[in-house]
């Protein structure tokens, strides 16, 4: 078996990826709380659909908005309980 044959076999196997072997990302730097620059700080092991990246971005924005509101509510209730 040649090196090219091995590479072709690896490519064939990569087409049948199970959910546990989904694309993985490594974060090279932590983004700020607003997640600005998150995609620049990620290094992906393989190509990922841009639709998936857009969905993840939208989800992260929603979560940040929810967390921001809940943190603001907690701080307001904390101030009220201290009074």
Tab-separated table of N, CA and C in Angstrom:
chain	number	residue	atom	x	y	z
A	1	UNK	N	0.856	-1.186	0.000
A	1	UNK	CA	0.000	0.000	0.000
A	1	UNK	C	0.896	1.241	0.000
A	2	UNK	N	0.616	2.153	-0.881
A	2	UNK	CA	1.421	3.365	-0.979
A	2	UNK	C	0.859	4.448	-0.063
A	3	UNK	N	1.610	5.511	0.061
A	3	UNK	CA	1.165	6.640	0.878
A	3	UNK	C	-0.117	7.226	0.308
A	4	UNK	N	-0.198	7.293	-1.024
A	4	UNK	CA	-1.405	7.848	-1.650
A	4	UNK	C	-2.612	6.968	-1.364
A	5	UNK	N	-2.420	5.636	-1.365
A	5	UNK	CA	-3.527	4.734	-1.047
A	5	UNK	C	-4.007	4.960	0.379
A	6	UNK	N	-3.064	5.159	1.297
A	6	UNK	CA	-3.429	5.404	2.692
A	6	UNK	C	-4.211	6.703	2.821
A	7	UNK	N	-3.777	7.738	2.096
A	7	UNK	CA	-4.482	9.018	2.153
A	7	UNK	C	-5.891	8.892	1.598
A	8	UNK	N	-6.048	8.127	0.516
A	8	UNK	CA	-7.381	7.923	-0.051
A	8	UNK	C	-8.275	7.178	0.927
A	9	UNK	N	-7.725	6.176	1.617
A	9	UNK	CA	-8.502	5.432	2.615
A	9	UNK	C	-8.930	6.348	3.754
A	10	UNK	N	-8.022	7.224	4.185
A	10	UNK	CA	-8.364	8.165	5.251
A	10	UNK	C	-9.470	9.104	4.805
A	11	UNK	N	-9.414	9.572	3.558
A	11	UNK	CA	-10.458	10.461	3.045
A	11	UNK	C	-11.791	9.740	2.974
A	12	UNK	N	-11.781	8.463	2.536
A	12	UNK	CA	-13.016	7.685	2.468
A	12	UNK	C	-13.612	7.516	3.855
A	13	UNK	N	-12.771	7.258	4.842
A	13	UNK	CA	-13.253	7.075	6.205
A	13	UNK	C	-13.768	8.383	6.783
A	14	UNK	N	-13.164	9.494	6.408
A	14	UNK	CA	-13.583	10.781	6.969
A	14	UNK	C	-14.966	11.186	6.480
A	15	UNK	N	-15.426	10.622	5.364
A	15	UNK	CA	-16.768	10.925	4.879
A	15	UNK	C	-17.834	10.313	5.772
A	16	UNK	N	-17.505	9.218	6.446
A	16	UNK	CA	-18.449	8.521	7.319
A	16	UNK	C	-18.158	8.874	8.772
A	17	UNK	N	-18.288	10.145	9.105
A	17	UNK	CA	-17.955	10.612	10.448
A	17	UNK	C	-19.159	10.448	11.357
A	18	UNK	N	-18.930	9.806	12.496
A	18	UNK	CA	-20.005	9.658	13.472
A	18	UNK	C	-20.135	10.953	14.267
A	19	UNK	N	-21.262	11.145	14.957
A	19	UNK	CA	-21.435	12.379	15.742
A	19	UNK	C	-20.347	12.580	16.791
A	20	UNK	N	-19.793	11.485	17.315
A	20	UNK	CA	-18.744	11.630	18.323
A	20	UNK	C	-17.433	12.086	17.707
A	21	UNK	N	-17.315	11.951	16.387
A	21	UNK	CA	-16.096	12.381	15.706
A	21	UNK	C	-16.358	13.649	14.903
A	22	UNK	N	-17.261	14.470	15.371
A	22	UNK	CA	-17.622	15.711	14.684
A	22	UNK	C	-16.421	16.647	14.650
A	23	UNK	N	-16.458	17.653	13.793
A	23	UNK	CA	-15.342	18.610	13.735
A	23	UNK	C	-15.078	19.222	15.101
A	24	UNK	N	-13.826	19.366	15.416
A	24	UNK	CA	-13.447	19.918	16.715
A	24	UNK	C	-12.764	21.258	16.499
A	25	UNK	N	-12.885	22.118	17.482
A	25	UNK	CA	-12.251	23.432	17.407
A	25	UNK	C	-11.395	23.629	18.642
A	26	UNK	N	-10.292	24.293	18.460
A	26	UNK	CA	-9.400	24.620	19.563
A	26	UNK	C	-9.378	26.132	19.691
A	27	UNK	N	-9.565	26.632	20.908
A	27	UNK	CA	-9.549	28.074	21.119
A	27	UNK	C	-8.122	28.500	21.438
A	28	UNK	N	-7.599	29.410	20.651
A	28	UNK	CA	-6.230	29.866	20.850
A	28	UNK	C	-6.147	31.049	21.809
A	29	UNK	N	-7.238	31.787	21.953
A	29	UNK	CA	-7.279	32.930	22.867
A	29	UNK	C	-8.717	33.126	23.314
A	30	UNK	N	-8.890	33.596	24.518
A	30	UNK	CA	-10.243	33.816	25.018
A	30	UNK	C	-10.809	35.118	24.469
A	31	UNK	N	-12.036	35.076	23.934
A	31	UNK	CA	-12.665	36.314	23.464
A	31	UNK	C	-13.183	37.121	24.650
A	32	UNK	N	-13.585	38.355	24.398
A	32	UNK	CA	-14.149	39.165	25.475
A	32	UNK	C	-15.577	38.707	25.773
A	33	UNK	N	-16.235	39.329	26.730
A	33	UNK	CA	-17.578	38.906	27.149
A	33	UNK	C	-18.604	39.020	26.031
A	34	UNK	N	-18.397	39.917	25.103
A	34	UNK	CA	-19.332	40.061	23.982
A	34	UNK	C	-19.000	39.094	22.851
A	35	UNK	N	-18.004	38.265	23.057
A	35	UNK	CA	-17.554	37.263	22.089
A	35	UNK	C	-17.086	37.871	20.773
A	36	UNK	N	-16.610	39.108	20.839
A	36	UNK	CA	-16.056	39.729	19.640
A	36	UNK	C	-14.735	39.040	19.322
A	37	UNK	N	-14.562	38.693	18.079
A	37	UNK	CA	-13.330	38.043	17.658
A	37	UNK	C	-13.263	36.564	17.968
A	38	UNK	N	-14.416	35.948	18.286
A	38	UNK	CA	-14.384	34.531	18.656
A	38	UNK	C	-13.922	33.662	17.496
A	39	UNK	N	-14.358	33.986	16.270
A	39	UNK	CA	-13.980	33.127	15.142
A	39	UNK	C	-12.501	33.275	14.813
A	40	UNK	N	-11.929	34.429	15.077
A	40	UNK	CA	-10.504	34.605	14.833
A	40	UNK	C	-9.674	33.821	15.843
A	41	UNK	N	-10.250	33.525	17.011
A	41	UNK	CA	-9.500	32.828	18.048
A	41	UNK	C	-9.662	31.315	17.987
A	42	UNK	N	-10.486	30.829	17.054
A	42	UNK	CA	-10.703	29.389	16.926
A	42	UNK	C	-9.902	28.821	15.768
A	43	UNK	N	-9.367	27.625	15.974
A	43	UNK	CA	-8.677	26.898	14.918
A	43	UNK	C	-9.433	25.599	14.721
A	44	UNK	N	-9.966	25.380	13.529
A	44	UNK	CA	-10.780	24.206	13.258
A	44	UNK	C	-9.937	23.111	12.623
A	45	UNK	N	-10.193	21.867	13.040
A	45	UNK	CA	-9.473	20.723	12.509
A	45	UNK	C	-9.880	20.359	11.095
A	46	UNK	N	-11.069	20.759	10.690
A	46	UNK	CA	-11.542	20.483	9.328
A	46	UNK	C	-12.588	21.519	8.957
A	47	UNK	N	-12.968	21.513	7.704
A	47	UNK	CA	-13.925	22.511	7.217
A	47	UNK	C	-15.279	22.357	7.909
A	48	UNK	N	-15.898	23.486	8.244
A	48	UNK	CA	-17.203	23.499	8.894
A	48	UNK	C	-18.113	24.413	8.078
A	49	UNK	N	-19.341	24.006	7.919
A	49	UNK	CA	-20.316	24.766	7.139
A	49	UNK	C	-20.474	26.179	7.683
A	50	UNK	N	-20.536	27.151	6.788
A	50	UNK	CA	-20.735	28.532	7.233
A	50	UNK	C	-22.108	28.709	7.864
A	51	UNK	N	-23.103	27.923	7.418
A	51	UNK	CA	-24.427	27.994	8.047
A	51	UNK	C	-24.339	27.617	9.522
A	52	UNK	N	-23.553	26.594	9.817
A	52	UNK	CA	-23.374	26.173	11.205
A	52	UNK	C	-22.710	27.280	12.013
A	53	UNK	N	-21.701	27.912	11.445
A	53	UNK	CA	-21.016	28.995	12.151
A	53	UNK	C	-21.951	30.172	12.407
A	54	UNK	N	-22.799	30.498	11.432
A	54	UNK	CA	-23.766	31.590	11.628
A	54	UNK	C	-24.750	31.240	12.743
A	55	UNK	N	-25.217	29.998	12.783
A	55	UNK	CA	-26.154	29.578	13.835
A	55	UNK	C	-25.503	29.658	15.206
A	56	UNK	N	-24.257	29.211	15.298
A	56	UNK	CA	-23.548	29.264	16.581
A	56	UNK	C	-23.360	30.711	17.015
A	57	UNK	N	-23.030	31.577	16.074
A	57	UNK	CA	-22.864	32.997	16.395
A	57	UNK	C	-24.163	33.582	16.927
A	58	UNK	N	-25.267	33.281	16.256
A	58	UNK	CA	-26.564	33.796	16.709
A	58	UNK	C	-26.918	33.252	18.085
A	59	UNK	N	-26.647	31.970	18.324
A	59	UNK	CA	-26.937	31.393	19.643
A	59	UNK	C	-26.102	32.072	20.719
A	60	UNK	N	-24.833	32.325	20.423
A	60	UNK	CA	-23.979	32.954	21.429
A	60	UNK	C	-24.447	34.371	21.740
A	61	UNK	N	-24.947	35.091	20.727
A	61	UNK	CA	-25.467	36.440	20.971
A	61	UNK	C	-26.704	36.391	21.860
A	62	UNK	N	-27.583	35.428	21.600
A	62	UNK	CA	-28.796	35.285	22.416
A	62	UNK	C	-28.421	34.946	23.854
A	63	UNK	N	-27.480	34.033	24.025
A	63	UNK	CA	-27.058	33.644	25.376
A	63	UNK	C	-26.441	34.828	26.101
A	64	UNK	N	-25.604	35.590	25.404
A	64	UNK	CA	-24.998	36.771	26.032
A	64	UNK	C	-26.060	37.773	26.448
A	65	UNK	N	-27.056	37.973	25.593
A	65	UNK	CA	-28.142	38.895	25.943
A	65	UNK	C	-28.902	38.393	27.160
A	66	UNK	N	-29.195	37.093	27.197
A	66	UNK	CA	-29.913	36.531	28.343
A	66	UNK	C	-29.076	36.626	29.609
A	67	UNK	N	-27.789	36.304	29.502
A	67	UNK	CA	-26.916	36.389	30.670
A	67	UNK	C	-26.771	37.827	31.132
A	68	UNK	N	-26.670	38.739	30.190
A	68	UNK	CA	-26.559	40.151	30.549
A	68	UNK	C	-27.779	40.628	31.297
A	69	UNK	N	-28.962	40.218	30.846
A	69	UNK	CA	-30.199	40.606	31.516
A	69	UNK	C	-30.293	39.958	32.885
A	70	UNK	N	-29.943	38.681	32.976
A	70	UNK	CA	-30.062	38.002	34.266
A	70	UNK	C	-29.047	38.556	35.261
A	71	UNK	N	-27.846	38.904	34.784
A	71	UNK	CA	-26.859	39.497	35.680
A	71	UNK	C	-27.312	40.868	36.154
A	72	UNK	N	-27.919	41.638	35.253
A	72	UNK	CA	-28.422	42.959	35.632
A	72	UNK	C	-29.548	42.818	36.646
A	73	UNK	N	-30.436	41.837	36.437
A	73	UNK	CA	-31.536	41.614	37.376
A	73	UNK	C	-31.006	41.187	38.738
A	74	UNK	N	-29.982	40.324	38.746
A	74	UNK	CA	-29.403	39.878	40.015
A	74	UNK	C	-28.767	41.039	40.760
A	75	UNK	N	-28.059	41.893	40.032
A	75	UNK	CA	-27.402	43.008	40.710
A	75	UNK	C	-28.435	43.993	41.250
A	76	UNK	N	-29.537	44.200	40.515
A	76	UNK	CA	-30.592	45.082	41.008
A	76	UNK	C	-31.249	44.489	42.245
A	77	UNK	N	-31.535	43.188	42.226
A	77	UNK	CA	-32.173	42.569	43.387
A	77	UNK	C	-31.211	42.535	44.570
A	78	UNK	N	-29.913	42.421	44.281
A	78	UNK	CA	-28.919	42.450	45.352
A	78	UNK	C	-28.871	43.802	46.022
A	79	UNK	N	-28.959	44.857	45.218
A	79	UNK	CA	-28.971	46.201	45.778
A	79	UNK	C	-30.227	46.435	46.605
A	80	UNK	N	-31.362	45.927	46.147
A	80	UNK	CA	-32.610	46.115	46.873
A	80	UNK	C	-32.586	45.372	48.202
A	81	UNK	N	-31.999	44.167	48.218
A	81	UNK	CA	-31.994	43.395	49.459
A	81	UNK	C	-31.037	43.990	50.482
A	82	UNK	N	-30.016	44.736	50.018
A	82	UNK	CA	-29.075	45.345	50.943
A	82	UNK	C	-29.653	46.590	51.589
A	83	UNK	N	-30.666	47.192	50.975
A	83	UNK	CA	-31.224	48.451	51.499
A	83	UNK	C	-32.081	48.248	52.695
